PDB file of C-alpha atoms and ligand atoms in Angstrom:
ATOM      1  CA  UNK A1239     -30.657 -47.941  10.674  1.00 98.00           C
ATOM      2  CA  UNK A1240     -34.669 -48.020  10.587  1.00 98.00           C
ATOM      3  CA  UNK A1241     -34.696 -45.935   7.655  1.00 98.00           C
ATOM      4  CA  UNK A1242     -32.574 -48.727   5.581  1.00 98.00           C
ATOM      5  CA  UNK A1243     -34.600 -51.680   7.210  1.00 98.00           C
ATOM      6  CA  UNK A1244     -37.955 -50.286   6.181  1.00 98.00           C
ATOM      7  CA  UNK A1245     -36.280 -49.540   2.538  1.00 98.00           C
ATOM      8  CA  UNK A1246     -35.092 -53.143   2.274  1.00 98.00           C
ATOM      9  CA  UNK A1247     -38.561 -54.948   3.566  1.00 97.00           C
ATOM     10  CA  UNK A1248     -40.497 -52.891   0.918  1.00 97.00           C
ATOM     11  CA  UNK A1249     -38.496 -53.366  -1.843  1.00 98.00           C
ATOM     12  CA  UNK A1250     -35.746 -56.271  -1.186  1.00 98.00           C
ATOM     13  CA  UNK A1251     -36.694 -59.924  -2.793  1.00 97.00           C
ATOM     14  CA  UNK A1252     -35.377 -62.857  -1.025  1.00 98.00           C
ATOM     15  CA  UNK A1253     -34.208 -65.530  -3.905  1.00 96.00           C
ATOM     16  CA  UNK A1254     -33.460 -69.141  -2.776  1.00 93.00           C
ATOM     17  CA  UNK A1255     -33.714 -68.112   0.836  1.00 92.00           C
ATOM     18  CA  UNK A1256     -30.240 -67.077   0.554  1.00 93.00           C
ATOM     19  CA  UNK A1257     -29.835 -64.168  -1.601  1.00 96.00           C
ATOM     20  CA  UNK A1258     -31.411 -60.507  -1.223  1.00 98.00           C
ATOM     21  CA  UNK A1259     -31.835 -58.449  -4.160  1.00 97.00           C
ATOM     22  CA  UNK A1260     -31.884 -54.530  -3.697  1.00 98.00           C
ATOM     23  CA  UNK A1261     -31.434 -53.576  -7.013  1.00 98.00           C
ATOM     24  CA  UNK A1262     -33.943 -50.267  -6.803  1.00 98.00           C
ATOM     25  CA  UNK A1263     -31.977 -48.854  -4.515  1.00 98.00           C
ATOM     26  CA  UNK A1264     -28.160 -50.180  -4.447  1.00 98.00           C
ATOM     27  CA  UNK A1265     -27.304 -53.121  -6.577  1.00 96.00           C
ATOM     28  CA  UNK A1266     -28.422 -51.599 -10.014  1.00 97.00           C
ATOM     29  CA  UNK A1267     -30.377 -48.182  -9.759  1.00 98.00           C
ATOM     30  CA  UNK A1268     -29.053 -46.388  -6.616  1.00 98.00           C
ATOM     31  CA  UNK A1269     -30.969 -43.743  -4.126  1.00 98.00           C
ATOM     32  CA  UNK A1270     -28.661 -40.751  -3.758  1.00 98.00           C
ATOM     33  CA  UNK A1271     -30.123 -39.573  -0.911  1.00 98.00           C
ATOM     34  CA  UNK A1272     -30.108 -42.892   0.834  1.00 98.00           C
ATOM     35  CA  UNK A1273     -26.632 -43.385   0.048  1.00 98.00           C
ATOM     36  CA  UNK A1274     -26.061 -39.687   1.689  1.00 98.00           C
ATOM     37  CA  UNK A1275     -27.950 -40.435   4.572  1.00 98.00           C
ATOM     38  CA  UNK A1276     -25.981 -44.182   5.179  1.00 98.00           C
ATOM     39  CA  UNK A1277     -22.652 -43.059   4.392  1.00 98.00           C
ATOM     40  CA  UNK A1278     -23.762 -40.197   7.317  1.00 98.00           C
ATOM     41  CA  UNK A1279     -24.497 -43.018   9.410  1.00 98.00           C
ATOM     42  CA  UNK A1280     -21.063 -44.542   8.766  1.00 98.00           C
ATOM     43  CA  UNK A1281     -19.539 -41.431   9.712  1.00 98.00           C
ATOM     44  CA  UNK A1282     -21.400 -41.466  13.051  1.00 98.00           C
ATOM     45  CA  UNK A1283     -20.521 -44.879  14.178  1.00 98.00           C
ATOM     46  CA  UNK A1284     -17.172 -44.706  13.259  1.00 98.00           C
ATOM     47  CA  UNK A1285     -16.611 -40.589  14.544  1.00 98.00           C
ATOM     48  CA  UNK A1286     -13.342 -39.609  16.488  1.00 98.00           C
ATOM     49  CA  UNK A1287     -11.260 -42.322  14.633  1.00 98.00           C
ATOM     50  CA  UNK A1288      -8.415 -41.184  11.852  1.00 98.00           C
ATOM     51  CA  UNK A1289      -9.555 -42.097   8.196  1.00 98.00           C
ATOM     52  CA  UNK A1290      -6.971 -41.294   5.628  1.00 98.00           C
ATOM     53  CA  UNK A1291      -8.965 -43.584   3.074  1.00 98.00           C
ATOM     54  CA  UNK A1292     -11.973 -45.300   2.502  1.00 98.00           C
ATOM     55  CA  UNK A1293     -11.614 -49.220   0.522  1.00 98.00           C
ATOM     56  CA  UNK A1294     -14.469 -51.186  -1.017  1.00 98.00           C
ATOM     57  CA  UNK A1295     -14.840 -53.007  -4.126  1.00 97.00           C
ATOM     58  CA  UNK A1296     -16.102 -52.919  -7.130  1.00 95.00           C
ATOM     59  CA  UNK A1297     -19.493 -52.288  -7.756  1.00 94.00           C
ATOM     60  CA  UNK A1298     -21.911 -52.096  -5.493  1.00 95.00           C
ATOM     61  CA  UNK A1299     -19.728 -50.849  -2.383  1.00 96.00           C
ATOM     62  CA  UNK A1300     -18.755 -47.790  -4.358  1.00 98.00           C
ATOM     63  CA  UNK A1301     -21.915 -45.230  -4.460  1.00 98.00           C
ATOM     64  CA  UNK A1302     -21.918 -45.351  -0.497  1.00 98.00           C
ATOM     65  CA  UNK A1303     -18.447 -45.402  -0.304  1.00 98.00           C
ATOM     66  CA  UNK A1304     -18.037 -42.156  -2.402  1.00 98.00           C
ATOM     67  CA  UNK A1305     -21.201 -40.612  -0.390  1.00 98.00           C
ATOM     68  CA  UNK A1306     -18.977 -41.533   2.816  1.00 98.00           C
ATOM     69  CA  UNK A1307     -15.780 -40.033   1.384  1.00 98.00           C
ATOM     70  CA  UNK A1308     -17.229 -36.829   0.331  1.00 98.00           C
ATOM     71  CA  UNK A1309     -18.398 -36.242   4.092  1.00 98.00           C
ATOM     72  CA  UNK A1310     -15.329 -37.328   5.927  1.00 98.00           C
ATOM     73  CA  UNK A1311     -12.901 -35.550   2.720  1.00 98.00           C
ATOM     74  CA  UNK A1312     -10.961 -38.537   2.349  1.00 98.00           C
ATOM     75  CA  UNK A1313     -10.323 -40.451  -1.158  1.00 98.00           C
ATOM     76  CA  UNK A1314     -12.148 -43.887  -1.877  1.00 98.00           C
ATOM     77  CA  UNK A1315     -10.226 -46.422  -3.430  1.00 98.00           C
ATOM     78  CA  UNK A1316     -12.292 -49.614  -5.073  1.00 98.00           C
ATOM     79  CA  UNK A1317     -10.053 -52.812  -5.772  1.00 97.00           C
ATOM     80  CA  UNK A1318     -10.699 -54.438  -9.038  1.00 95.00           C
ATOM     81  CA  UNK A1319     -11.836 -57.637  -9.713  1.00 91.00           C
ATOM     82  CA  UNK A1320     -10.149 -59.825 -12.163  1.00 79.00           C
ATOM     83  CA  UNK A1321      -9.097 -63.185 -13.229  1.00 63.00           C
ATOM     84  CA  UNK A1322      -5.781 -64.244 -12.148  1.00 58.00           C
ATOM     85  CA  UNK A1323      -3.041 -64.021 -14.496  1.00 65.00           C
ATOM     86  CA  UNK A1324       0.680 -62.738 -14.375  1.00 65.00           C
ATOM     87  CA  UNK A1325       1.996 -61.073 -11.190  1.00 68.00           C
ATOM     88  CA  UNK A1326       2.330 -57.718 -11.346  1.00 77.00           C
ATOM     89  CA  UNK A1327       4.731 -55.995  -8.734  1.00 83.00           C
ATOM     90  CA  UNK A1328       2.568 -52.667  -8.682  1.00 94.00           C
ATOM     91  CA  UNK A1329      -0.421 -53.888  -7.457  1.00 95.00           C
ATOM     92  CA  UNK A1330      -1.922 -55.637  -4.063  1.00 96.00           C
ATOM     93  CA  UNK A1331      -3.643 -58.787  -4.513  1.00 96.00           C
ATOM     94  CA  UNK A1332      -6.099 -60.739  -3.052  1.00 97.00           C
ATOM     95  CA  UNK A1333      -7.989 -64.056  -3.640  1.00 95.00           C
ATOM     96  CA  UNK A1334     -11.639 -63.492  -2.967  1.00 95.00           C
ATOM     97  CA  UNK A1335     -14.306 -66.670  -3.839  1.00 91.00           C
ATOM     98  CA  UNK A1336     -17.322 -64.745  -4.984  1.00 87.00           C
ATOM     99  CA  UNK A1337     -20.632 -65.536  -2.749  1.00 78.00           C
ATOM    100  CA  UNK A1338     -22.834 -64.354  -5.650  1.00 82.00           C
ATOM    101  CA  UNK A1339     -20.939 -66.128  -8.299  1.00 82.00           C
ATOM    102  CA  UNK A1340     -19.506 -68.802  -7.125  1.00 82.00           C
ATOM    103  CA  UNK A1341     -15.864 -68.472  -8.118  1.00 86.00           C
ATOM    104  CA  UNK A1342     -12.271 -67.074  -6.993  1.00 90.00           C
ATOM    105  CA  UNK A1343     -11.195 -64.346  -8.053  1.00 89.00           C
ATOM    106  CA  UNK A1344      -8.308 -62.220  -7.401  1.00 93.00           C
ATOM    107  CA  UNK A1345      -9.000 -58.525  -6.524  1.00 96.00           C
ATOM    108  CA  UNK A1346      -6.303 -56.046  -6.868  1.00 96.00           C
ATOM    109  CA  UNK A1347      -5.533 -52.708  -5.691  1.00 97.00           C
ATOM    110  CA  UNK A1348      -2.233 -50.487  -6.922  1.00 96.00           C
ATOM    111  CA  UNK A1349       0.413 -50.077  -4.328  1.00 97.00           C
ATOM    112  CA  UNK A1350       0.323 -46.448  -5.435  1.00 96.00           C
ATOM    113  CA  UNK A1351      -2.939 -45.648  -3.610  1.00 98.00           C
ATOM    114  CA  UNK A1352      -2.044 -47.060   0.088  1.00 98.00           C
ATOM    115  CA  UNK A1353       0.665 -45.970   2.049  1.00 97.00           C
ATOM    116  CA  UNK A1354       1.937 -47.332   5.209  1.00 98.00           C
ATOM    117  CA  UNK A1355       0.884 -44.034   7.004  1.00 98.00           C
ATOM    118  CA  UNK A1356      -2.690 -44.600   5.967  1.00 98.00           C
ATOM    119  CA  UNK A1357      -5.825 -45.621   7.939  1.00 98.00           C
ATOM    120  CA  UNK A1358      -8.394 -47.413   6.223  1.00 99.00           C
ATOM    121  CA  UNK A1359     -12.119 -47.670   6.661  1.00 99.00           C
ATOM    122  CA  UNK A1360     -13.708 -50.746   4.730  1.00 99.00           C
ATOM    123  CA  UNK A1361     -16.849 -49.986   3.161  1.00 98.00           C
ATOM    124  CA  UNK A1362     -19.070 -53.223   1.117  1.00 98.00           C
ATOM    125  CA  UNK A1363     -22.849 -52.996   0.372  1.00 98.00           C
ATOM    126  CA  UNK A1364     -22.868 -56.875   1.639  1.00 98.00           C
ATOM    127  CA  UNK A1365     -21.771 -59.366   4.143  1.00 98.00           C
ATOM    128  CA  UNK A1366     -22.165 -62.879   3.980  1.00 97.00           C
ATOM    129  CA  UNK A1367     -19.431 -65.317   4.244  1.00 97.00           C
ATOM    130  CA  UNK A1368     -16.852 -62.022   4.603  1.00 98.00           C
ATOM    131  CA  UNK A1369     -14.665 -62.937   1.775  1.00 97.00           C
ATOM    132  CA  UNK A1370     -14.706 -59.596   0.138  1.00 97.00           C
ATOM    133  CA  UNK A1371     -14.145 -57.884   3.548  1.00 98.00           C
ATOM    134  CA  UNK A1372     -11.297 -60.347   4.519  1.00 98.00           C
ATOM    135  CA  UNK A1373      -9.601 -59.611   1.133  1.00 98.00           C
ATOM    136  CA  UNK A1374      -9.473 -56.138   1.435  1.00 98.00           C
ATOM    137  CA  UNK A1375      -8.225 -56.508   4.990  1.00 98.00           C
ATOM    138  CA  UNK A1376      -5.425 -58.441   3.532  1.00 98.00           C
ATOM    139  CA  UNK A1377      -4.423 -56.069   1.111  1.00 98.00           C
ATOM    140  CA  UNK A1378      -5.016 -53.234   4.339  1.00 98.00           C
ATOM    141  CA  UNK A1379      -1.682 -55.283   5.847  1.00 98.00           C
ATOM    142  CA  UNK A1380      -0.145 -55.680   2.972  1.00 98.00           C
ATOM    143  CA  UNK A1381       0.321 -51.898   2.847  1.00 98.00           C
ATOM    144  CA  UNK A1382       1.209 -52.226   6.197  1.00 98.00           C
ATOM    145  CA  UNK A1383      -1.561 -49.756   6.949  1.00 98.00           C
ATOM    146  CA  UNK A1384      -3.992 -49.393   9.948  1.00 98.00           C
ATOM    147  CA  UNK A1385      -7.491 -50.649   9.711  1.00 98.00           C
ATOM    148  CA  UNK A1386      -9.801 -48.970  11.290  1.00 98.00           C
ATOM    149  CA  UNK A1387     -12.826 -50.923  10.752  1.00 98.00           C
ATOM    150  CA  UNK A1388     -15.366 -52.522   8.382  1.00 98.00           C
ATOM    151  CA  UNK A1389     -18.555 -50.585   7.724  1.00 98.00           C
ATOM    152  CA  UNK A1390     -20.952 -52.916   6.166  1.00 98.00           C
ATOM    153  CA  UNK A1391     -24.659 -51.812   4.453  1.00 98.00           C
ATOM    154  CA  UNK A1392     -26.190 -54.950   4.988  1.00 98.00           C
ATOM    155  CA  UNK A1393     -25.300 -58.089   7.363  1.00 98.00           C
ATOM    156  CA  UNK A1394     -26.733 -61.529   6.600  1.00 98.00           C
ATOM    157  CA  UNK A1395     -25.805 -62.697  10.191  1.00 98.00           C
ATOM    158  CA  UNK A1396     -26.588 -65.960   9.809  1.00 97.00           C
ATOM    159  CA  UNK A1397     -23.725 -66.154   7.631  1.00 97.00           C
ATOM    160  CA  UNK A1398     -19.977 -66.675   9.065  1.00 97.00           C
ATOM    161  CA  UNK A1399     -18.696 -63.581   7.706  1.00 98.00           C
ATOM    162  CA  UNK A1400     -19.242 -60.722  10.861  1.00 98.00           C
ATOM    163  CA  UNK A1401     -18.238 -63.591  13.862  1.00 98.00           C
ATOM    164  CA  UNK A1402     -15.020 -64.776  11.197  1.00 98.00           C
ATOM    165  CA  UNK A1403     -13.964 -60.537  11.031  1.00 98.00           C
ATOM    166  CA  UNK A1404     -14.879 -59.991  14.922  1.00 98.00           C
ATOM    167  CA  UNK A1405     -13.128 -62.760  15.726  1.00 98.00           C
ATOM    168  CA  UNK A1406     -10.039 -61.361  13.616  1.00 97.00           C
ATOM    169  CA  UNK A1407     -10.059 -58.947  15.667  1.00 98.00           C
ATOM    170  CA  UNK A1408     -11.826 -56.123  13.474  1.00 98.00           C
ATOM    171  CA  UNK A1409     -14.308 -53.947  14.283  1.00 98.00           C
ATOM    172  CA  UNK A1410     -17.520 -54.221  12.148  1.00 98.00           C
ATOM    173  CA  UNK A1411     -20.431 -51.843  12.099  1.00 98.00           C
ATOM    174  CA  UNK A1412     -23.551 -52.973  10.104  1.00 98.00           C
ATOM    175  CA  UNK A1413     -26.264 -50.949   9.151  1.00 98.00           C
ATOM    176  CA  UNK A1414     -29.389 -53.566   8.791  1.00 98.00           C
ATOM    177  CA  UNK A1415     -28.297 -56.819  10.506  1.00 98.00           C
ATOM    178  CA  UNK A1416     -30.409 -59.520   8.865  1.00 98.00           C
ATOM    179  CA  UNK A1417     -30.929 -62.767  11.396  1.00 98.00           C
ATOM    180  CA  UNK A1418     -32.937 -64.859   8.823  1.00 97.00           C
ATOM    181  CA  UNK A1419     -35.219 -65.177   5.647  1.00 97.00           C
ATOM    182  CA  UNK A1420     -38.938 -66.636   6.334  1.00 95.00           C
ATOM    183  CA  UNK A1421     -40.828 -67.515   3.606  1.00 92.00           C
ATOM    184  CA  UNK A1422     -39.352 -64.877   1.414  1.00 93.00           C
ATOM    185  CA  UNK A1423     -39.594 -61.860   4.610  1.00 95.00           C
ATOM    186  CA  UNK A1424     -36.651 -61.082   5.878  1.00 98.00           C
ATOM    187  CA  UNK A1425     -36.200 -61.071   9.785  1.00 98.00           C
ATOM    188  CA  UNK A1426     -34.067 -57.861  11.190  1.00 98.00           C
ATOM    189  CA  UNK A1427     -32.544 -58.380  14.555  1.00 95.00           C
TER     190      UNK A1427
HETATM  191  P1  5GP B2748     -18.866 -62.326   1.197  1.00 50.37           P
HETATM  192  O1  5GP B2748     -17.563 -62.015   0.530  1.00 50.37           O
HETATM  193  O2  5GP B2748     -19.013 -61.686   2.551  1.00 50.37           O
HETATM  194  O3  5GP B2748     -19.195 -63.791   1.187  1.00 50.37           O
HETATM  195  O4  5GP B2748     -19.992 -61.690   0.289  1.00 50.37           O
HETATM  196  C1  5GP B2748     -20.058 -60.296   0.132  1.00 50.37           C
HETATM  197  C2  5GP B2748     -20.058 -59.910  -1.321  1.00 50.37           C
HETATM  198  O5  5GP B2748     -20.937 -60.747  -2.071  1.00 50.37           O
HETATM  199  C3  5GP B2748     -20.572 -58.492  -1.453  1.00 50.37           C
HETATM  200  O6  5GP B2748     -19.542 -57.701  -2.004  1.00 50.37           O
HETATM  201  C4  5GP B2748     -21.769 -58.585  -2.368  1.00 50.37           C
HETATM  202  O7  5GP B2748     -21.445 -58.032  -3.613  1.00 50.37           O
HETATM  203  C5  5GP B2748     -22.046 -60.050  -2.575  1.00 50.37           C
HETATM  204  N1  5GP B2748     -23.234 -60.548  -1.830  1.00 50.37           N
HETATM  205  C6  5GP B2748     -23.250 -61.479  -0.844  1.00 50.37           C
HETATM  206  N2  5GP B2748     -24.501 -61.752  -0.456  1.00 50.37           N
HETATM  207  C7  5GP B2748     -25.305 -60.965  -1.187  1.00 50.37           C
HETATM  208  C8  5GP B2748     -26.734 -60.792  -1.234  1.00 50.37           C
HETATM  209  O8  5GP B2748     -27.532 -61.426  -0.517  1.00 50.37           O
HETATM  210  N3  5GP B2748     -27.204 -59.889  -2.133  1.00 50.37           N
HETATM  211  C9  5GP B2748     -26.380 -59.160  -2.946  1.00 50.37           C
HETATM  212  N4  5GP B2748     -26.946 -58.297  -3.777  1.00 50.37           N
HETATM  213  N5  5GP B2748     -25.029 -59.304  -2.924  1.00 50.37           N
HETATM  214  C10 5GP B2748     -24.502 -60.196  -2.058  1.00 50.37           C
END
């Protein structure tokens, strides 16, 4: 998506050749129009397929998620990070280990939202080591649901995250596919 590429080369920073911040337009201050015109996008790629629901998590994945949502008329879940403590039959877990952070987490979603008749679209502003996206797929069985695919904002490809998915077996459509970071550029395939 060229219009995403050129927004993340003028105003991404690359920190510790590892990390890309976009906080102008999704991390922290979001772009509702961009987030319009990429949850559009998501619709496109992932037309004539049934979407009941849309699943991301907590924060970033859910301005675009919402945006996506509103076009397709479906509701958009967001699974909740938090610590792990007592089980709790209501709810769908998942133990994520947080790229950014550096730590496990569990996230949790309540069985009340997902049905076995539903068909999920995953939706996360980031993929690197696909953690978040393999969690939510987890929970996306747990349900005993059908997962459609992931839709992803922005792929760091030289990351194990998209091959680990594709290699699950799920379909994965990323907007801005990132091959490397070059002296603080970042290199789009
Ligand atoms: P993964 O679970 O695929 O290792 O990492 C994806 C999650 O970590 C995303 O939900 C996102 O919040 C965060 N993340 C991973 N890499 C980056 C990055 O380069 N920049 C930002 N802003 N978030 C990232």
């Amino acid at each position: 998506m060229d219009l995403l590429k050129e927004r993340i080369q003028a105003e991404g920073l690359v920190l510790d050749n590892s990390l890309l911040k976009v906080d102008s337009f999704l991390n922290q201050q979001i772009d509702p129009e961009l987030m319009m015109k990429i949850g559009e996008e998501f619709v496109k790629r992932f037309q004539g397929e049934r979407i009941t629901k849309i699943l991301t998590i907590e924060s970033s994945g859910i301005a675009v998620s919402v945006m996506t949502g509103l076009i397709l008329k479906v509701p958009v879940i967001f699974a909740r990070k938090k610590k792990p403590k007592v089980t709790d039959d209501n709810v769908y877990t998942a133990k994520v280990h947080s790229f950014t952070k550096r730590e496990s987490n569990d996230i949790i979603v309540s069985k009340q939202f997902l049905q076995k008749e539903d068909s999920v679209l995953i939706i996360d502003d980031f993929l690197a080591n696909g953690e978040a996206a393999a969690g939510l797929a987890n929970i996306v069985e747990q349900a005993n649901a059908s997962l459609v695919g992931i839709g992803i904002v922005i792929e760091k490809s030289f990351q194990p995250g998209a091959q680990k998915l594709i290699q699950a077996g799920y379909r994965v459509e990323s907007l801005a596919r990132i091959k490397a970071f070059s002296n603080g550029q970042v290199i789009f395939y």
